[in-house]
GROMACS .gro file of N, CA and C in nm:
model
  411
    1UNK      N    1  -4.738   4.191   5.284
    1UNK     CA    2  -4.804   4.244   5.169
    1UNK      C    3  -4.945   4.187   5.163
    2UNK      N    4  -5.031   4.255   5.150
    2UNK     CA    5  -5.167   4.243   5.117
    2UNK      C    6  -5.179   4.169   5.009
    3UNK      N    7  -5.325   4.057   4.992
    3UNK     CA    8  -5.345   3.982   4.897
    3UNK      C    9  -5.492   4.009   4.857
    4UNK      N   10  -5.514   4.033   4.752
    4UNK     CA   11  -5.641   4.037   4.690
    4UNK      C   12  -5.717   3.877   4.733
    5UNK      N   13  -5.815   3.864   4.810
    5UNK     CA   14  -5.859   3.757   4.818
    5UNK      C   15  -6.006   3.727   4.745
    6UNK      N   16  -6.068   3.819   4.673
    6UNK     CA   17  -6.136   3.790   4.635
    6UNK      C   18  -6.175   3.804   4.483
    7UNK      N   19  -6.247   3.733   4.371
    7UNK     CA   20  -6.266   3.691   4.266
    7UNK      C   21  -6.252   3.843   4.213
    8UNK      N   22  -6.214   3.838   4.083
    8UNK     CA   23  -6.240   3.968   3.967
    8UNK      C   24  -6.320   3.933   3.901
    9UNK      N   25  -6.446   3.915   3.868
    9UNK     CA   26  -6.520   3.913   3.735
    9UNK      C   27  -6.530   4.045   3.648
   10UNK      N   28  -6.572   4.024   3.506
   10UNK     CA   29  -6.622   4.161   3.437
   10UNK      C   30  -6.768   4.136   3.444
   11UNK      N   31  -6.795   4.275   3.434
   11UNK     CA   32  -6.955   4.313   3.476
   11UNK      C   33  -6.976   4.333   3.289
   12UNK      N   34  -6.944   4.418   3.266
   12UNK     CA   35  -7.007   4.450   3.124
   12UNK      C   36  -6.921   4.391   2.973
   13UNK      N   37  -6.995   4.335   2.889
   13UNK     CA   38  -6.935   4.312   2.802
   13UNK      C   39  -6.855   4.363   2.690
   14UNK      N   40  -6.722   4.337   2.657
   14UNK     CA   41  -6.661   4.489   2.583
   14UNK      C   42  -6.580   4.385   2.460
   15UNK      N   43  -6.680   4.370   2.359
   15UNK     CA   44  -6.636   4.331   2.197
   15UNK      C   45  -6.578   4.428   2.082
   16UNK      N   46  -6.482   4.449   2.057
   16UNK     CA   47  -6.452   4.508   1.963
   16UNK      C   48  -6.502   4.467   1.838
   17UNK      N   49  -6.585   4.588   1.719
   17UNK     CA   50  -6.641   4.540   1.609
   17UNK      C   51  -6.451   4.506   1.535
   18UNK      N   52  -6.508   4.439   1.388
   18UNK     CA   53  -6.378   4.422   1.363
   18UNK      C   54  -6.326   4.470   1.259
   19UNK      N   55  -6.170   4.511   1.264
   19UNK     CA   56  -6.119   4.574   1.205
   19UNK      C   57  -6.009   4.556   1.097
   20UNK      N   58  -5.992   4.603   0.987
   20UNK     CA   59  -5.947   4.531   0.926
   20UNK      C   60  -5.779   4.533   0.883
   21UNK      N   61  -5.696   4.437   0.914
   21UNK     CA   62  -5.575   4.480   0.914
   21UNK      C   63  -5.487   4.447   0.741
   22UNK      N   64  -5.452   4.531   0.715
   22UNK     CA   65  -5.417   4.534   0.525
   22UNK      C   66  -5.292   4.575   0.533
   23UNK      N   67  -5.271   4.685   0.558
   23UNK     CA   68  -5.131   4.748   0.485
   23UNK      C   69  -5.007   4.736   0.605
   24UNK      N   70  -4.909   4.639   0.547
   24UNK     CA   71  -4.822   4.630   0.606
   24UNK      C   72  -4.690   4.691   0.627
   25UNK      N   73  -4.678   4.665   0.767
   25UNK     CA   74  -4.564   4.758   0.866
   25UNK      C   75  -4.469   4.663   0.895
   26UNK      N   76  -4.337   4.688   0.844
   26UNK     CA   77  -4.247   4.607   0.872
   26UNK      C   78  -4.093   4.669   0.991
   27UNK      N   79  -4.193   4.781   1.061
   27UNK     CA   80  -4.123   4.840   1.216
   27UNK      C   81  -4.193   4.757   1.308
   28UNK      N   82  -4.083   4.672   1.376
   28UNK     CA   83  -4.099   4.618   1.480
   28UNK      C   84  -4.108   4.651   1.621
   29UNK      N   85  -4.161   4.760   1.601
   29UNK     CA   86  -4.147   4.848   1.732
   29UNK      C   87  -4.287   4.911   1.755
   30UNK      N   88  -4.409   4.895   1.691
   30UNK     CA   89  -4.507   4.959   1.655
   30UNK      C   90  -4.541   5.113   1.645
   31UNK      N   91  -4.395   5.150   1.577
   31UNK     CA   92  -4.481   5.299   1.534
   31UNK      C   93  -4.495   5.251   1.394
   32UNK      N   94  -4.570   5.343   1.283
   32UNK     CA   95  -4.589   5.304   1.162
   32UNK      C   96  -4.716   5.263   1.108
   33UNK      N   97  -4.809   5.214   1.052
   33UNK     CA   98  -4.928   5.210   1.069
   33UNK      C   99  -4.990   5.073   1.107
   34UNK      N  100  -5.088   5.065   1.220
   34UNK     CA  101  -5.150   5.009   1.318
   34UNK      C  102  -5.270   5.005   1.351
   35UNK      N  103  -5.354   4.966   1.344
   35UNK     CA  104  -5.495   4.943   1.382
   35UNK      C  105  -5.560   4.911   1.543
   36UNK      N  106  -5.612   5.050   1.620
   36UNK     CA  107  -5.685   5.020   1.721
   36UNK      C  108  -5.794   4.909   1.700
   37UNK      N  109  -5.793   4.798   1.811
   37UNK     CA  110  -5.879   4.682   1.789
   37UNK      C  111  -5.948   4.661   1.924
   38UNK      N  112  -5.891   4.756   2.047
   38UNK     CA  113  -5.961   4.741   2.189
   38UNK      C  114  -5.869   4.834   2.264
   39UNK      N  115  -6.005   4.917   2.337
   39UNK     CA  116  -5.943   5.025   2.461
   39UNK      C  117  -6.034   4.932   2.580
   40UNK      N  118  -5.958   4.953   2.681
   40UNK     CA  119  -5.982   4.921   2.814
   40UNK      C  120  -6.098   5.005   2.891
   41UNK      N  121  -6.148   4.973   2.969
   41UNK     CA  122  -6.253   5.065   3.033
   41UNK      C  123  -6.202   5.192   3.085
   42UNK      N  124  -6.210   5.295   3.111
   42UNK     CA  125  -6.167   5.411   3.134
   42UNK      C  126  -6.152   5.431   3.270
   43UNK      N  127  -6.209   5.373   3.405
   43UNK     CA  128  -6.214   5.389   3.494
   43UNK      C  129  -6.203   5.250   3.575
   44UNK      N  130  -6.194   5.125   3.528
   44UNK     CA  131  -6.147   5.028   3.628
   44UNK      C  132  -6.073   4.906   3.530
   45UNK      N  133  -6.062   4.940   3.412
   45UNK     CA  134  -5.984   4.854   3.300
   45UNK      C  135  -6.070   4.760   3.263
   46UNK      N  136  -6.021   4.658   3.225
   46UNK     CA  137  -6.109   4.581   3.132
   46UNK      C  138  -5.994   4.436   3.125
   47UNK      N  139  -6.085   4.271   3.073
   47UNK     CA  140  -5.987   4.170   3.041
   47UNK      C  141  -6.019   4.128   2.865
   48UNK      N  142  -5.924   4.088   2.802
   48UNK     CA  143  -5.930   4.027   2.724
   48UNK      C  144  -5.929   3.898   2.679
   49UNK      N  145  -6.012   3.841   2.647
   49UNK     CA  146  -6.016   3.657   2.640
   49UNK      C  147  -5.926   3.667   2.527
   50UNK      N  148  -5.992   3.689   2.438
   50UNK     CA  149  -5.883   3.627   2.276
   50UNK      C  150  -5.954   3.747   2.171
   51UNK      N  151  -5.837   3.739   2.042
   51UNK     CA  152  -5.868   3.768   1.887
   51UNK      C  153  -5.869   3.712   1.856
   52UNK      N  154  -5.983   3.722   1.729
   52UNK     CA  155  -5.994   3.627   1.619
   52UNK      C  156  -6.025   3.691   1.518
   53UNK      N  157  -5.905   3.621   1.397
   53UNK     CA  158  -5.875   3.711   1.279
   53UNK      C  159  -5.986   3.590   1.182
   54UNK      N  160  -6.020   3.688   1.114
   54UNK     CA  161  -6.122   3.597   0.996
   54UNK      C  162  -6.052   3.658   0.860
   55UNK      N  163  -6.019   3.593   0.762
   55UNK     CA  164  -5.993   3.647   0.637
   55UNK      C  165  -6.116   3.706   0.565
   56UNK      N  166  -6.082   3.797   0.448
   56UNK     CA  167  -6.213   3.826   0.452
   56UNK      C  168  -6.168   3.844   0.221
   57UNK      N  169  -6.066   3.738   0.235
   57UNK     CA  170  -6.075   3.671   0.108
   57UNK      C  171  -5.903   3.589   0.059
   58UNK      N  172  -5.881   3.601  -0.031
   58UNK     CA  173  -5.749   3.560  -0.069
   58UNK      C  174  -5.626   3.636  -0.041
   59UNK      N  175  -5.555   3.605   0.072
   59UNK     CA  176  -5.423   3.665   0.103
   59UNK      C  177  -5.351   3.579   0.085
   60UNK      N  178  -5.202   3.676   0.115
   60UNK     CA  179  -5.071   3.618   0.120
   60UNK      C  180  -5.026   3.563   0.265
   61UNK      N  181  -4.967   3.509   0.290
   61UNK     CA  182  -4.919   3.454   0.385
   61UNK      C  183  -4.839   3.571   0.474
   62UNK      N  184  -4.868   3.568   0.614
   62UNK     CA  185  -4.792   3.724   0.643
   62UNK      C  186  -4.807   3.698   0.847
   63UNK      N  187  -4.816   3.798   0.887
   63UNK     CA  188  -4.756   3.763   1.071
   63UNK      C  189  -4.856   3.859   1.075
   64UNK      N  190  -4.903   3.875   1.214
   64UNK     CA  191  -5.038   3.946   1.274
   64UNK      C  192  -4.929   3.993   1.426
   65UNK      N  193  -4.918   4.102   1.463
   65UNK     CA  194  -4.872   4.130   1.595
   65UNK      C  195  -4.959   4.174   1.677
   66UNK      N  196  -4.989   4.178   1.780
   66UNK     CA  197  -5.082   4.260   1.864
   66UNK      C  198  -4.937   4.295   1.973
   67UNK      N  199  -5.005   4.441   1.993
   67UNK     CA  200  -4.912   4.550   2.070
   67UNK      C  201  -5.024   4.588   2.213
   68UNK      N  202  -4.973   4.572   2.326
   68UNK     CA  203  -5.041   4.604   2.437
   68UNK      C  204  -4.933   4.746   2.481
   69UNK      N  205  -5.030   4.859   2.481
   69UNK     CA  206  -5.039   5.038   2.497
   69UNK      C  207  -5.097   5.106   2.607
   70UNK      N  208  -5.006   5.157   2.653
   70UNK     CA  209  -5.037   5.236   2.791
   70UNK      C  210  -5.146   5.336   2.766
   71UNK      N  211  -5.219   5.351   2.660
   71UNK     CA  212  -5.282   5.453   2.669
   71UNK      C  213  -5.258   5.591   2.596
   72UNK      N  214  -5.145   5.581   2.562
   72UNK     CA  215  -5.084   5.692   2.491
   72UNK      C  216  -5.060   5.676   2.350
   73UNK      N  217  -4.994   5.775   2.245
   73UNK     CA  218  -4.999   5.732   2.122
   73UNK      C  219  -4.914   5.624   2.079
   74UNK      N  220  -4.924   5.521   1.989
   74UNK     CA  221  -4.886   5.394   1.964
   74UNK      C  222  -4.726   5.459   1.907
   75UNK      N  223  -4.635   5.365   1.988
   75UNK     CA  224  -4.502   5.401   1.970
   75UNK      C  225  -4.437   5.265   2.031
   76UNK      N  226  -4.303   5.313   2.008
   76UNK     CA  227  -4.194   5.220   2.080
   76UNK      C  228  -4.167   5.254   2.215
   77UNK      N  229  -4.211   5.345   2.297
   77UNK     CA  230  -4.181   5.385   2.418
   77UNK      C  231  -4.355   5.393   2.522
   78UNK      N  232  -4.441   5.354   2.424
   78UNK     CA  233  -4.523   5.353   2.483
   78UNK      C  234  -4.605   5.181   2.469
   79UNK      N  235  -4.618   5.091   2.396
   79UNK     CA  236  -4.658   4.982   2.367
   79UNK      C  237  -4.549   4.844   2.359
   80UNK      N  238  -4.588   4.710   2.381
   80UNK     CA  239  -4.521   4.642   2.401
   80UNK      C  240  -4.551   4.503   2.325
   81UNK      N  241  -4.486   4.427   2.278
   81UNK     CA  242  -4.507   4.330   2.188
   81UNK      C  243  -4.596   4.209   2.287
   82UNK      N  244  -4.693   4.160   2.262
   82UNK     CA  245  -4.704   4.034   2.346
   82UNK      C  246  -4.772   3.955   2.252
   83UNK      N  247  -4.770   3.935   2.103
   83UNK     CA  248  -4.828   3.850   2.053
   83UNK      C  249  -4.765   3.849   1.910
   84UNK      N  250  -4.706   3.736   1.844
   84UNK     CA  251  -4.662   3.736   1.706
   84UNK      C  252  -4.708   3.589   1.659
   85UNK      N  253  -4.786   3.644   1.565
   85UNK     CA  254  -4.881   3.475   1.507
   85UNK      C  255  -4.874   3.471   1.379
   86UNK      N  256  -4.850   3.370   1.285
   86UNK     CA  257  -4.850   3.350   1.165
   86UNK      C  258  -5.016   3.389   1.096
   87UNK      N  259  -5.012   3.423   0.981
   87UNK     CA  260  -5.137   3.439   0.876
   87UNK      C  261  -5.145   3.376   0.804
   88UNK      N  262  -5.230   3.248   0.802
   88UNK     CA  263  -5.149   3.182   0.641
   88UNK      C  264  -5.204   3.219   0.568
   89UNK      N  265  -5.175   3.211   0.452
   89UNK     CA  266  -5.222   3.275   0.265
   89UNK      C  267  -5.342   3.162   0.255
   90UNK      N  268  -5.440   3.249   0.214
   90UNK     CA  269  -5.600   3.219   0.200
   90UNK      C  270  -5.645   3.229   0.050
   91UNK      N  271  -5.711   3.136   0.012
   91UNK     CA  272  -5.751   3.177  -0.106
   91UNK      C  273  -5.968   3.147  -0.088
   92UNK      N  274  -6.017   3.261  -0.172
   92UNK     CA  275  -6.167   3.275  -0.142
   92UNK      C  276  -6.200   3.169  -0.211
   93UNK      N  277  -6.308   3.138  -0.139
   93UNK     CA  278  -6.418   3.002  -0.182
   93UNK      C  279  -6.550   3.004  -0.119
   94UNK      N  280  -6.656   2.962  -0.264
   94UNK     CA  281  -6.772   2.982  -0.196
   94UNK      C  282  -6.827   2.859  -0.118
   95UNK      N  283  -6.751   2.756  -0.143
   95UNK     CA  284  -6.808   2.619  -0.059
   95UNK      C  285  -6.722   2.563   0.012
   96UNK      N  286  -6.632   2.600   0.057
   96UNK     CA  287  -6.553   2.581   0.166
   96UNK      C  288  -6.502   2.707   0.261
   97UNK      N  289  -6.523   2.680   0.393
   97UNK     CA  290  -6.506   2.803   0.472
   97UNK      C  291  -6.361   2.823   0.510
   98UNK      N  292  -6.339   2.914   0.568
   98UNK     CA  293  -6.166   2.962   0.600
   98UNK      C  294  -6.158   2.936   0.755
   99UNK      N  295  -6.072   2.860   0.819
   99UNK     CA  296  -6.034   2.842   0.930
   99UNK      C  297  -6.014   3.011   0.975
  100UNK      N  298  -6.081   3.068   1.135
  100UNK     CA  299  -6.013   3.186   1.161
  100UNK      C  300  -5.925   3.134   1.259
  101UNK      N  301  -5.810   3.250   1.291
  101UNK     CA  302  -5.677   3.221   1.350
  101UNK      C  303  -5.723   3.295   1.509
  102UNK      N  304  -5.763   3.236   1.607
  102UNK     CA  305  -5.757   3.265   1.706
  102UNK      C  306  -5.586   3.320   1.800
  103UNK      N  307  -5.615   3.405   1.863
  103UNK     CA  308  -5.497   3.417   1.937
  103UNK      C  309  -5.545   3.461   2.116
  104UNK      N  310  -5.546   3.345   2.151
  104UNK     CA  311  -5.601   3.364   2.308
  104UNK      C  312  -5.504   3.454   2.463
  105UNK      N  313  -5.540   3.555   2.422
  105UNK     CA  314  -5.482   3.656   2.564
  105UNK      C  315  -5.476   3.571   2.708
  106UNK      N  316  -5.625   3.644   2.740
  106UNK     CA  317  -5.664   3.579   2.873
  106UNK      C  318  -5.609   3.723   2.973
  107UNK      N  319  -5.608   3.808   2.928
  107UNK     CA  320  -5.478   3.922   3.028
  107UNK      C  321  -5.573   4.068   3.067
  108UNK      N  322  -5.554   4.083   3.203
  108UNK     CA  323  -5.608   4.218   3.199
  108UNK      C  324  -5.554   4.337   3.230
  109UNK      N  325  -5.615   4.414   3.156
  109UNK     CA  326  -5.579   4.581   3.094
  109UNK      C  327  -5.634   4.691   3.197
  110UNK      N  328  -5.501   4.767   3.217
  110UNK     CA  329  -5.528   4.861   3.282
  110UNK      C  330  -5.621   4.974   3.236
  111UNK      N  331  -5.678   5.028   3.332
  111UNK     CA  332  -5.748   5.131   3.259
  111UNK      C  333  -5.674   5.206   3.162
  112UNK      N  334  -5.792   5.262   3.061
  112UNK     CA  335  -5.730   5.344   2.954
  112UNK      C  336  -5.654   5.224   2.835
  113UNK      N  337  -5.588   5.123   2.911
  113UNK     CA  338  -5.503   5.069   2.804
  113UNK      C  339  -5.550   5.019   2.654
  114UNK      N  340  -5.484   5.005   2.587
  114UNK     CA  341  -5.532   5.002   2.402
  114UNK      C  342  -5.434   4.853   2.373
  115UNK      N  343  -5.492   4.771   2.286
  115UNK     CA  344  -5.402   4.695   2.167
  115UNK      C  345  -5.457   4.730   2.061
  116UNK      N  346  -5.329   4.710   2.029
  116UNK     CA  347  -5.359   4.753   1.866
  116UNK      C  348  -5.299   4.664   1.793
  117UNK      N  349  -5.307   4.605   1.653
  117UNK     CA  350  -5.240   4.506   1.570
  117UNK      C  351  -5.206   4.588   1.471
  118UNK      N  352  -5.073   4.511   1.395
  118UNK     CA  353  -4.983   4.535   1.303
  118UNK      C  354  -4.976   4.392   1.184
  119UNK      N  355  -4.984   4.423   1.109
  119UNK     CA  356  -4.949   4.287   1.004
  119UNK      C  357  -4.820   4.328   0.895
  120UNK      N  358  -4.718   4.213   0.901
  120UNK     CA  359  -4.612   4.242   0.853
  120UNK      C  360  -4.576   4.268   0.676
  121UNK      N  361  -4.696   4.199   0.654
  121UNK     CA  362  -4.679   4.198   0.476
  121UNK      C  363  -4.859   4.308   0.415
  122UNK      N  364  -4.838   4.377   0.316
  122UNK     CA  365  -4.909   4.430   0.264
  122UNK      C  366  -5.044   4.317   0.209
  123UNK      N  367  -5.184   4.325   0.194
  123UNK     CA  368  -5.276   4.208   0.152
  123UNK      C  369  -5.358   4.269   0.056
  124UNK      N  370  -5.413   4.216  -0.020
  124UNK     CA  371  -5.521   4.259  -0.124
  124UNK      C  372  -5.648   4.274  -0.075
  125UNK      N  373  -5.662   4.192  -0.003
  125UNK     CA  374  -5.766   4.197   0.090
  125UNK      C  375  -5.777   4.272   0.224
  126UNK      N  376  -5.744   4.157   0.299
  126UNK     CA  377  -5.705   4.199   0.435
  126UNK      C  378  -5.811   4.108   0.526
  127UNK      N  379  -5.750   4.105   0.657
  127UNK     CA  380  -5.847   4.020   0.756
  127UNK      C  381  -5.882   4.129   0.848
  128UNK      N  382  -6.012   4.080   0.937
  128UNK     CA  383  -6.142   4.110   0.985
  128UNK      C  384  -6.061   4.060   1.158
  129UNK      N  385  -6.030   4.144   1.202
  129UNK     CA  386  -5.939   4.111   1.334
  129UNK      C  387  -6.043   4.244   1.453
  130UNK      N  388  -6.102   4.105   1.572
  130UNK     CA  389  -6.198   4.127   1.668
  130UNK      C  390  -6.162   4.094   1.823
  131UNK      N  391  -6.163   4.139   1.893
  131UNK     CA  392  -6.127   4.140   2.044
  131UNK      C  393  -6.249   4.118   2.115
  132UNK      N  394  -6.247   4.012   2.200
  132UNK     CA  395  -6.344   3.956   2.273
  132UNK      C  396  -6.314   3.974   2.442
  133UNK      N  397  -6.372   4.079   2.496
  133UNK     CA  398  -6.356   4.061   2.655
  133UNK      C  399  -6.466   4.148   2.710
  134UNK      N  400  -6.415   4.187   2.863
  134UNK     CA  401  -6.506   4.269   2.947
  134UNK      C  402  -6.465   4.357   2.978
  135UNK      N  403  -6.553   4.476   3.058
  135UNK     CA  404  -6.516   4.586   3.115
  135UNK      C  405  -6.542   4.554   3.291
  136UNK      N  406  -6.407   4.598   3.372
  136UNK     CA  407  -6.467   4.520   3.492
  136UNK      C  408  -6.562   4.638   3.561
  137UNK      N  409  -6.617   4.757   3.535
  137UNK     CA  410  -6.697   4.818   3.587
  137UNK      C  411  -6.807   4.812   3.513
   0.00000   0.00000   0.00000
């Protein structure tokens, strides 16, 4: 079997602006409602370093999933669980800042491919959830 012997870098930079995840889905399977947060490059895929969720005031305490998607519409036969992280309950302040909740991938996406996040409890607010990677073409 053949071995890739040489380095992958990404050439172009591919940040997702961020999006905000509020109304909660308590299907563990990701159909139900879900938030696109990163598509893959269309023609040679793309990697993802990490998300990072920022609150974007006083929540409840609740779980953040990210779903990795073949490309097709977000379902149970098409997407796959690879991330379940706690949210903790935030309360707003103007002189003290809010820890954001990183969740570090590191994984790369086939072309076309999508994550998308799910949060398990409904928020008044909601957090500011951003995808940091490349496109390798």
């Amino acid at each position: 079997m053949a071995a890739n012997t040489a380095p992958r870098y990404t050439l172009i930079a591919n940040t997702s602006p961020g999006k905000i995840a509020l109304t909660g889905n308590t299907a563990r399977d990701s159909s139900g409602t879900s938030i696109l947060i990163f598509t893959a490059d269309a023609t040679d895929g793309s990697r993802v370093s990490k998300i990072r969720c920022c609150t974007l005031g006083t929540n409840t305490a609740s779980n953040i999933m990210i779903w990795l998607n073949n490309g097709s519409a977000a379902g149970p036969t098409t997407s796959s669980l690879i991330a379940d992280v706690t949210l903790p309950g935030t309360t707003v302040s103007q002189v003290a800042g809010q820890t954001p909740v990183d969740i570090v991938l590191d994984i790369d996406m086939p072309a076309s491919y999508r994550l998308y996040a799910t949060v398990g409890t409904t928020m008044a607010i909601g957090w500011n959830v951003s995808a940091f990677g490349g496109d390798f073409s």
